XYZ file of C-alpha atoms in Angstrom:
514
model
C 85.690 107.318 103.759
C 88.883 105.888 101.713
C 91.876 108.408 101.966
C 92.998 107.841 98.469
C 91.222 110.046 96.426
C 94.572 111.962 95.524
C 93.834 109.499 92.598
C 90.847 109.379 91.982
C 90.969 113.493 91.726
C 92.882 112.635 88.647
C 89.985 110.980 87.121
C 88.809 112.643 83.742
C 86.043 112.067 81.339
C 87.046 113.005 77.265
C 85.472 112.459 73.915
C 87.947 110.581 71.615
C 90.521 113.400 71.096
C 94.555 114.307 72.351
C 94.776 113.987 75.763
C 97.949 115.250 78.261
C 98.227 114.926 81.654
C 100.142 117.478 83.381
C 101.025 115.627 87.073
C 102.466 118.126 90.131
C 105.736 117.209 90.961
C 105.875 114.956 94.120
C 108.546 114.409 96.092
C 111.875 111.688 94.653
C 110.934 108.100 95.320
C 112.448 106.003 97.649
C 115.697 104.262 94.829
C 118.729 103.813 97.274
C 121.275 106.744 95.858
C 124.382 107.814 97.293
C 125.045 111.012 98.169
C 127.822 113.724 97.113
C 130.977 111.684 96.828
C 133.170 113.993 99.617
C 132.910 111.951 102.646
C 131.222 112.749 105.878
C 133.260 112.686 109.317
C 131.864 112.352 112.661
C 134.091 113.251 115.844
C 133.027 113.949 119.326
C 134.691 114.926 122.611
C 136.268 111.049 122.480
C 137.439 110.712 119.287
C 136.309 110.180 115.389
C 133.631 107.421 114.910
C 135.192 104.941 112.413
C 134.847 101.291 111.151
C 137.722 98.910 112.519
C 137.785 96.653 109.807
C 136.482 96.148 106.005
C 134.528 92.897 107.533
C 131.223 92.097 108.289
C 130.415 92.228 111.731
C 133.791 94.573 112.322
C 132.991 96.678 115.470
C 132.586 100.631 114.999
C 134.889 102.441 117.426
C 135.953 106.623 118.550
C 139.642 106.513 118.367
C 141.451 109.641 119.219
C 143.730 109.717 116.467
C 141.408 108.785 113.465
C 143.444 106.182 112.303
C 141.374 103.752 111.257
C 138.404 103.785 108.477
C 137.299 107.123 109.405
C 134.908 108.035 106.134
C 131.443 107.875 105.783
C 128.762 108.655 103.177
C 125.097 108.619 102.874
C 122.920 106.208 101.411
C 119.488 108.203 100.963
C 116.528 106.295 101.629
C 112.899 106.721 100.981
C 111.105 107.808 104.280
C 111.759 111.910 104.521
C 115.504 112.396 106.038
C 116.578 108.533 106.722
C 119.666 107.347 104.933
C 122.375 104.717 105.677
C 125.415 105.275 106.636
C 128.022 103.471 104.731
C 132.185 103.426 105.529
C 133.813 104.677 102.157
C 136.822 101.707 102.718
C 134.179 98.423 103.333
C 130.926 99.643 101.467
C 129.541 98.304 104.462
C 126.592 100.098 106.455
C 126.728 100.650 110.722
C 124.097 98.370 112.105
C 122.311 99.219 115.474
C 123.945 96.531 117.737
C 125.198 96.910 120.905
C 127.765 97.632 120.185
C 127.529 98.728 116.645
C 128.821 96.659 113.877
C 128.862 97.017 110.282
C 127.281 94.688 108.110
C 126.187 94.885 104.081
C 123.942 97.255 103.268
C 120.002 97.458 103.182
C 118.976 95.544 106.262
C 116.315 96.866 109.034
C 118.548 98.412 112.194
C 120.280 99.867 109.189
C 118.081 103.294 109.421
C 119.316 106.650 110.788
C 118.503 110.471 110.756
C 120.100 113.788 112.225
C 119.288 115.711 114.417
C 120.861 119.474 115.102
C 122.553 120.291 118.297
C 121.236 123.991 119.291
C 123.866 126.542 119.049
C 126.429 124.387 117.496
C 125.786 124.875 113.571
C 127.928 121.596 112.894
C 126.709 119.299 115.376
C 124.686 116.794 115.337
C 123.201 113.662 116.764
C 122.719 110.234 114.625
C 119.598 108.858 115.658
C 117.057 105.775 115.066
C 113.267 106.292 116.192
C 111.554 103.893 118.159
C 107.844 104.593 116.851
C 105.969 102.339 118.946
C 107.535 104.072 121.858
C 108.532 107.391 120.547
C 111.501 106.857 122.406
C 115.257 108.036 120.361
C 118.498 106.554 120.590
C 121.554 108.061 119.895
C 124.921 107.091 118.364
C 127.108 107.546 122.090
C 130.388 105.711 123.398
C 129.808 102.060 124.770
C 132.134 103.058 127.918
C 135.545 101.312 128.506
C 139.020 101.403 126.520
C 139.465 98.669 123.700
C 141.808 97.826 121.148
C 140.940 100.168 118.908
C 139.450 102.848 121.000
C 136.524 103.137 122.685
C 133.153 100.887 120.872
C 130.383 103.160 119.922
C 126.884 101.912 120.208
C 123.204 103.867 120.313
C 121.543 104.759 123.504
C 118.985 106.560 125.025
C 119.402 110.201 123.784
C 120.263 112.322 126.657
C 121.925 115.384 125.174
C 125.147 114.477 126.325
C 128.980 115.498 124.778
C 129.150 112.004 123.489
C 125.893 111.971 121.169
C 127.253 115.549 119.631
C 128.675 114.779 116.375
C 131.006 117.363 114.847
C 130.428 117.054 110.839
C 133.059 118.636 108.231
C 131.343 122.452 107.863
C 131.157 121.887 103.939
C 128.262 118.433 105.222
C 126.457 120.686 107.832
C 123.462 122.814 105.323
C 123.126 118.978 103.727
C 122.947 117.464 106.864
C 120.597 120.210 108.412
C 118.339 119.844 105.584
C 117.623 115.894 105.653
C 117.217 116.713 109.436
C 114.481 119.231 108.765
C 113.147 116.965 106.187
C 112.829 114.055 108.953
C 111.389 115.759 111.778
C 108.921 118.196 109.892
C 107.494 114.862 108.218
C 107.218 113.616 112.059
C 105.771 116.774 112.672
C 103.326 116.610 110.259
C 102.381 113.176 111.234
C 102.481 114.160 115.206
C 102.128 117.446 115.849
C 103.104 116.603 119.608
C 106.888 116.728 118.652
C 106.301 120.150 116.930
C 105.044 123.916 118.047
C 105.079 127.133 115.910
C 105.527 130.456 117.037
C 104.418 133.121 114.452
C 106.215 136.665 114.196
C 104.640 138.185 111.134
C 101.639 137.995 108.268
C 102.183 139.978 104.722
C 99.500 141.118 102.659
C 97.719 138.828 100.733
C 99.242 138.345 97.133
C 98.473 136.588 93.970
C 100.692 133.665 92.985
C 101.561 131.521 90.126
C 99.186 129.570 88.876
C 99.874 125.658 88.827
C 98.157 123.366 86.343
C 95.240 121.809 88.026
C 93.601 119.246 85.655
C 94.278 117.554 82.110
C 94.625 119.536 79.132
C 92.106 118.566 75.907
C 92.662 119.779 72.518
C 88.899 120.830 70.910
C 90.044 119.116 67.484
C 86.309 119.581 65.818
C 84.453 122.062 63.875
C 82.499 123.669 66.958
C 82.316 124.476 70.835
C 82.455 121.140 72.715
C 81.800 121.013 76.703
C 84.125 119.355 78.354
C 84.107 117.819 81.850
C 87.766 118.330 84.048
C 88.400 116.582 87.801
C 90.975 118.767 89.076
C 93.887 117.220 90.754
C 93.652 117.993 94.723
C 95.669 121.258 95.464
C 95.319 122.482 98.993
C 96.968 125.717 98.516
C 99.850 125.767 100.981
C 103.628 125.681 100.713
C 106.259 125.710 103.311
C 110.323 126.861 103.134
C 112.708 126.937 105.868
C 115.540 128.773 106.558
C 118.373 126.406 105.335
C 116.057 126.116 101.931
C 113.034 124.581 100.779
C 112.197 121.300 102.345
C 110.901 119.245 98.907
C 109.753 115.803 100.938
C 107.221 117.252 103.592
C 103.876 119.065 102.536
C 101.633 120.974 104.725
C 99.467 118.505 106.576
C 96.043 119.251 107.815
C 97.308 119.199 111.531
C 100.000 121.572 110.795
C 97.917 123.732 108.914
C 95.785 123.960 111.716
C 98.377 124.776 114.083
C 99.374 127.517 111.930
C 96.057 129.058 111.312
C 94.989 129.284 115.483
C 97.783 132.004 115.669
C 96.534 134.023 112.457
C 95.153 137.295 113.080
C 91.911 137.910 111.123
C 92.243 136.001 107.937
C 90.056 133.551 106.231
C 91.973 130.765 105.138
C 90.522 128.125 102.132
C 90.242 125.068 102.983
C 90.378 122.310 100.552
C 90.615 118.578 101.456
C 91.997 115.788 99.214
C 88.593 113.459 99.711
C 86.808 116.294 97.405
C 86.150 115.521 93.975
C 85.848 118.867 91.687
C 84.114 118.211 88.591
C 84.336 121.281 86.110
C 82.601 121.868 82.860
C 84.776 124.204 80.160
C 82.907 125.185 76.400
C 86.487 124.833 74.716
C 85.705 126.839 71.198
C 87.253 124.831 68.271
C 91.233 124.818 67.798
C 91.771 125.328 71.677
C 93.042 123.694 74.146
C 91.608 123.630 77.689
C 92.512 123.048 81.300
C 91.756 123.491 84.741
C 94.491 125.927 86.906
C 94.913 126.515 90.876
C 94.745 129.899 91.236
C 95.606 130.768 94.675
C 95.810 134.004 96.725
C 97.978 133.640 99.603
C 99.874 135.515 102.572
C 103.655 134.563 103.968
C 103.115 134.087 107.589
C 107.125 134.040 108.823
C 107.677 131.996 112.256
C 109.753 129.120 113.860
C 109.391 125.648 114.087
C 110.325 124.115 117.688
C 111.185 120.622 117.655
C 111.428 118.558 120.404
C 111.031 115.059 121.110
C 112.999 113.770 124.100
C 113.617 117.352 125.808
C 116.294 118.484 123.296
C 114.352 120.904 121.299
C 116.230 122.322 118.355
C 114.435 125.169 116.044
C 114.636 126.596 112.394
C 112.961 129.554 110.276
C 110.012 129.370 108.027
C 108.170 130.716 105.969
C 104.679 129.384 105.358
C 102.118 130.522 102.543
C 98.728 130.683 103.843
C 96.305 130.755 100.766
C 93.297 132.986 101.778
C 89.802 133.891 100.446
C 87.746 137.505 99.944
C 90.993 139.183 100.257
C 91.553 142.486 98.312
C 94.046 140.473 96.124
C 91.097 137.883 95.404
C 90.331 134.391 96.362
C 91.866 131.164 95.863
C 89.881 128.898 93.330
C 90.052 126.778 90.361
C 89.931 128.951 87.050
C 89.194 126.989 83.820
C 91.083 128.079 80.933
C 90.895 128.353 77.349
C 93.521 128.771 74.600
C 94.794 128.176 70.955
C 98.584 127.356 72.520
C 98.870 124.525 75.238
C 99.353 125.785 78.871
C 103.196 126.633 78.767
C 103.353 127.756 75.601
C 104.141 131.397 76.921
C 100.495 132.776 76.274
C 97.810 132.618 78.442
C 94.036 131.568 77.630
C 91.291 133.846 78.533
C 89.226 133.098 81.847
C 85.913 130.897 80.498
C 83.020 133.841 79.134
C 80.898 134.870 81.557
C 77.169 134.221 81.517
C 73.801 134.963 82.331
C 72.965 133.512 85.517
C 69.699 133.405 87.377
C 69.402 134.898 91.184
C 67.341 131.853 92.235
C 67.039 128.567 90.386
C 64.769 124.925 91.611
C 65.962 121.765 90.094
C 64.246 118.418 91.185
C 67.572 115.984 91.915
C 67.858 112.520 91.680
C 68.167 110.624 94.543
C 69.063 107.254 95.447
C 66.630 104.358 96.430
C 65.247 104.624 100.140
C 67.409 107.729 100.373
C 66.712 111.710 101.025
C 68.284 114.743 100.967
C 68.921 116.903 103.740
C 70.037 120.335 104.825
C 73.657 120.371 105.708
C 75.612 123.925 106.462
C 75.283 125.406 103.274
C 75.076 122.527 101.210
C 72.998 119.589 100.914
C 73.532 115.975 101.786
C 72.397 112.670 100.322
C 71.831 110.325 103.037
C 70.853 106.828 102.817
C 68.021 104.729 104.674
C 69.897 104.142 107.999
C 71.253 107.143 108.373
C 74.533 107.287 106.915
C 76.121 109.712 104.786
C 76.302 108.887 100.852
C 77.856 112.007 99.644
C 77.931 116.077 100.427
C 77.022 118.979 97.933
C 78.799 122.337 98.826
C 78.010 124.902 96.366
C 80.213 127.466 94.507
C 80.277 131.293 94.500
C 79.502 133.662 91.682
C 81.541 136.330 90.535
C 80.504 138.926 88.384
C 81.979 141.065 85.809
C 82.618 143.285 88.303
C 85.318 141.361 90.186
C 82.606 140.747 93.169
C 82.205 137.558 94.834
C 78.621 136.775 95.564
C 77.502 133.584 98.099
C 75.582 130.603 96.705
C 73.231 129.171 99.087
C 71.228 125.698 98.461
C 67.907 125.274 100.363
C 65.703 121.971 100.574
C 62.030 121.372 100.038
C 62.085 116.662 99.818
C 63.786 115.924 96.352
C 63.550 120.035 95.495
C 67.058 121.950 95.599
C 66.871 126.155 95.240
C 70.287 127.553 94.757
C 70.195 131.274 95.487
C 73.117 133.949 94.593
C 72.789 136.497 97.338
C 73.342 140.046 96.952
C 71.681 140.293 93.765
C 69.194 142.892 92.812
C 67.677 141.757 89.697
C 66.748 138.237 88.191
C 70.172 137.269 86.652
C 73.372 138.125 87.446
C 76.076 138.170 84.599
C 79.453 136.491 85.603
C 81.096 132.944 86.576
C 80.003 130.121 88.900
C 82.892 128.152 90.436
C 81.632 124.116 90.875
C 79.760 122.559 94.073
C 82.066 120.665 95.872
C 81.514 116.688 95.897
C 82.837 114.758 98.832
C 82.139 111.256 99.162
C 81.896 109.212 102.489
C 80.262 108.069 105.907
C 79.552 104.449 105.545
C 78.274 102.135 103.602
C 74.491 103.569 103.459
C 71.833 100.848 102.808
C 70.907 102.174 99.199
C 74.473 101.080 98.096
C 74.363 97.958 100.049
C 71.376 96.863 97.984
C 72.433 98.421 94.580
C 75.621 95.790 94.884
C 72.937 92.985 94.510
C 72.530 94.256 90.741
C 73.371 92.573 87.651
C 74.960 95.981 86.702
C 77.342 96.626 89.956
C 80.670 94.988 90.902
C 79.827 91.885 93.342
C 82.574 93.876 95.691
C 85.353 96.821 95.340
C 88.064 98.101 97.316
C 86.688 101.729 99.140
C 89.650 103.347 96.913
C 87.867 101.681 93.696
C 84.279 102.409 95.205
C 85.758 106.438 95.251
C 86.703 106.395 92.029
C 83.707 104.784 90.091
C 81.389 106.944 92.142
C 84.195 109.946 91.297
C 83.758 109.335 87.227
C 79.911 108.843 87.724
C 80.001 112.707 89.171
C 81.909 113.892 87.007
C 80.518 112.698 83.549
C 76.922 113.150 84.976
C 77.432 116.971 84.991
C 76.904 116.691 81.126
C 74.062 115.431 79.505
C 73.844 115.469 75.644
C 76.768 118.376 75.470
C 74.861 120.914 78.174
C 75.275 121.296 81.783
C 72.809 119.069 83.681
C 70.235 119.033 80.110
C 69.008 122.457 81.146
C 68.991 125.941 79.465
C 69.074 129.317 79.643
C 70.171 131.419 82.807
C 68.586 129.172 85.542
C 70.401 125.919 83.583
C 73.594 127.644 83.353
C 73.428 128.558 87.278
C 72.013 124.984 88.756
C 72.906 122.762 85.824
C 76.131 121.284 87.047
C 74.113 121.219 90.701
C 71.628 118.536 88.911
C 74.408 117.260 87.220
C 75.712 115.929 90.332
C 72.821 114.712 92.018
C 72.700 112.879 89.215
C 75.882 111.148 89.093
C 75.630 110.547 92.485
C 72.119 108.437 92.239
C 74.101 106.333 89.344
C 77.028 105.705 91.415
C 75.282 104.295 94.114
C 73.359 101.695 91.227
C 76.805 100.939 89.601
C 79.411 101.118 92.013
C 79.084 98.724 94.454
C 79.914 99.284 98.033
C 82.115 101.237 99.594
C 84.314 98.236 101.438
C-alpha cells in the first residue's frame, strides 16, 4: 500500500464552478536561511571554540582567551533541528574533520544539531548523527597544546566537560528549541531513543475546527450535491515546554506510546492511507466545505530522550482527540454557508434526514473478486487472495445529539447496513461516510484490468492511489443523488453503493498498483 495518499486525500471532484483550496499549514521548507543576526558563542572548561583563520581549510581551535574568530551563527537547514554553523568573520562553515576545519558552506560533514546538557539550562553539546550506526559524535578538544590553542574535533559523545558547550543565555530557548525539534523528529521516527511518562489527563473538550476539504461556491439556481475528499487530519497536536515545536507531528508510534499509559479513554484513530469521500446538498448561493471537528483531552507528561546514555528531558503537553466523550466525538462535519469559511459566520451543520434502521444494497464488485466480512466493515478481495480495498462504515447521530453504531453484514454481492439502537424503521439525523482504505497487493482482478484498452499500460502505486481515490469519490454520486437511490434506505446506504462502485471502476481503469 503506497504511503502517499496525504495527496491523494486532496483529490476533489467539482462541476465547472469557483473552486479554493484551503491547504493546512506544514512545516517551513528546507531554503538555507540564517538565523537572528546576534552571534552565537560556544566556550567550555578549555576555552571558546573559534575559527583560526578566514581560509578554507583554517583549523577550528578552544583558546582560553577568545582571541581569535570567536562568532558563530546558524545556517538553518531542512531536516527538523540541523543547521550549519558558520564563523561571522570567514562566512565559512566547521566541517567534521579530524580535526575540524572550516570550509565554504553547504557540503555533507557540514550538518549539526544540539543537544541539552541536564541541569545546565545553557549547555549544550554540538552533535552529528551517524544513522547507520546510531552512534553520536560530539564537538570535544583534539588533546595537545597548539599554536592557537588547543584543535577541536568531534568524537564519540561521552558526556564529558569538553562536549558541554556554554551558549550566550539570550541563544539558549532558540537553541533548546531546534534541539527539541531534532530529537522529537528522531523520536518520532525511532521511538527507541524516546519514552514518555504521563502525570495527568483533562476532561475532554471541544476544539477549533480546522478546514478539512475544498470549499465550492453553489453558483446555480438550485441544490447541487457535491462530492468533498477531506484532507487527512489525524487529530493530534503536541507543545513542549520551551514552546510549540512547528517541524515534528505526532507519529503513529508516538501516538501509540502515548495512548498505552491513558486511563480509560477511547482515542480516534485516523490514518493518512484513508480516503474520505463526503457528499454535501450545498443550497444555491452557498458555499460548502468539509471541517475537522475534533474533541480532544491534554494529557501533560515528559519526554525522556536518550540516545547514547545522556538522557536529557522536557515538558509536554499532548492533545489526545477522543470519541463518545460527553463533549462529543471527533469527526468530519460538512458545512454549509452564504459567506466562505472565515468570513466570521459559521454555516449550519448539513439537514438531517430520514434514515432507514436497516438497508440491502447489491454492490459492485470486481471481476473474479468477492466480498468478505472484515471487523465491522467489509472487504473487497481479489482472486488470489489479496486485499483490493476496505469499507468501514460511519455512525449516525440523531437529532438528539446520540451517536448510534453502523454495522455492515454480508450475504455474496449483498451488503445490509444496520443502525443499532433504533426502535422504529427510520431514524432522523446524520450519517458520517464509510471509510475507504486502499491496499494489500496487487490482487489479480487489477492485474488483468491493466490489459484493457481503457487502463494505463503501468502507474506508479502513488498514481494507482489516486486514480482509484477519484474513482471513489465521484462514484458516490450518480446523476446528482447518493449512490442513484432514494428515499430513507438511499439516503442511509447510498454513499455505501456509491463506493463499491467506484471501487469496481478503479480496478477496470486504474491499472496496477506498482
Amino acid at each position: 500500500m503506497n504511503k502517499n495518499l496525504k495527496r491523494a486525500a486532496k483529490l476533489l471532484t467539482a462541476p465547472a464552478a469557483a473552486l479554493t483550496l484551503l491547504l493546512p499549514v506544514l512545516a517551513a521548507t528546507a531554503t538555507p536561511a540564517a538565523a537572528a543576526t546576534d552571534a552565537y558563542t560556544f566556550t567550555n572548561a578549555d576555552g571558546t571554540l573559534n575559527a583560526t583563520g578566514n581560509g578554507d581549510g583554517n583549523q577550528i581551535s578552544v583558546t582560553p582567551d577568545g582571541t581569535n574568530y570567536t562568532n558563530w551563527r546558524l545556517i538553518r537547514l531542512g531536516a527538523p533541528g540541523t543547521f550549519n554553523l558558520a564563523n561571522t568573520s570567514s562566512g565559512k562553515c566547521v566541517y567534521a574533520s579530524q580535526p575540524a576545519v572550516q570550509q565554504s558552506c553547504g557540503k555533507e560533514g557540514e550538518q549539526w544539531h544540539f543537544r541539552p546538557v541536564d541541569g545546565r539550562p545553557n549547555s549544550f553539546g554540538i552533535v552529528r548523527r551517524d544513522d547507520s550506526s546510531g552512534t553520536e559524535y560530539c564537538m570535544d578538544n583534539r588533546g595537545g597544546l597548539h599554536l592557537w590553542g588547543i584543535l577541536a574535533q568531534p568524537n564519540v559523545c561521552n558526556g564529558g566537560a569538553s562536549q558541554q558547550w556554554t551558549v550566550p543565555a539570550s541563544k539558549a530557548a532558540e537553541a533548546r528549541a531546534l534541539a527539541l525539534d531534532y530529537y522529537a523528529d528522531l523520536c518520532a521516527k525511532r521511538t527507541s531513543t524516546c519514552s514518555w511518562t504521563q502525570r495527568s489527563e483533562g476532561q475532554p473538550e471541544v476544539l477549533p475546527r480546522q478546514p478539512a476539504s475544498s470549499v465550492w461556491y453553489n453558483d446555480t439556481g438550485g441544490t447541487m450535491k457535491q462530492v468533498f475528499t477531506t484532507i487527512y487530519h489525524s487529530g493530534w497536536a503536541q507543545s513542549f515546554s520551551v514552546g510549540l515545536s512547528s517541524s515534528v507531528g505526532v507519529s503513529a508510534p508516538v501516538q501509540a506510546m502515548i495512548s498505552n499509559q491513558l486511563t480509560a479513554t477511547q482515542t480516534y484513530q485516523s490514518d493518512e492511507t484513508t480516503v474520505n469521500g463526503i457528499a454535501v446538498d450545498v443550497p444555491a448561493g452557498n458555499y460548502g466545505w468539509v471541517d475537522f471537528a475534533a474533541v480532544g483531552k491534554k494529557v501533560t507528561g515528559t519526554w525522556t530522550f536518550d540516545t547514547d546514555n545522556q538522557p536529557w528531558t522536557t515538558d509536554a503537553t499532548v492533545t489526545v482527540p477522543v470519541v463518545n466523550s460527553a463533549a462529543g466525538s471527533t469527526m468530519y462535519v460538512a458545512r454549509t454557508s452564504p459567506q466562505a469559511p472565515g468570513s466570521g459566520t459559521g454555516g449550519a451543520d448539513v439537514t438531517p434526514a430520514a434514515l432507514a434502521r436497516t438497508a440491502t444494497g447489491t454492490m459492485d464488485v470486481p471481476a473474479g473478486a468477492r466480498l468478505a466480512a472484515h471487523k465491522n466493515g467489509v472487504r473487497v478481495v481479489g482472486a488470489d487472495g489479496a486485499t483490493i480495498a476496505t469499507v468501514e462504515p460511519g455512525t449516525v447521530t440523531d437529532t438528539g445529539g446520540t451517536a448510534h453504531r453502523v454495522v455492515l453484514t454480508v450475504a455474496g454481492n449483498s451488503v445490509t447496513q444496520t443502525v443499532e439502537g433504533v426502535t422504529g424503521d427510520t431514524v432522523t439525523g446524520t450519517i458520517t461516510p464509510p471509510t475507504f482504505s486502499l491496499g494489500g497487493g496487487t490482487p489479480a482482478g487489477i492485474a488483468a484490468a491493466s490489459a484493457s484498452a481503457s487502463a494505463p499500460a503501468s502507474e506508479s502505486g502513488d498514481e494507482h492511489d489516486k486514480c482509484m481515490a477519484k474513482k471513489i469519490g465521484t462514484s458516490i454520486v450518480v446523476g446528482g443523488a447518493m449512490g442513484a437511490l432514494t428515499g430513507p434506505e438511499g439516503v442511509a446506504i447510498g454513499m455505501l453503493t456509491g463506493a463499491f462502485k467506484g471501487i469496481a471502476k478503479g480496478v477496470l481503469e486504474c491499472g496496477p498498483n506498482t
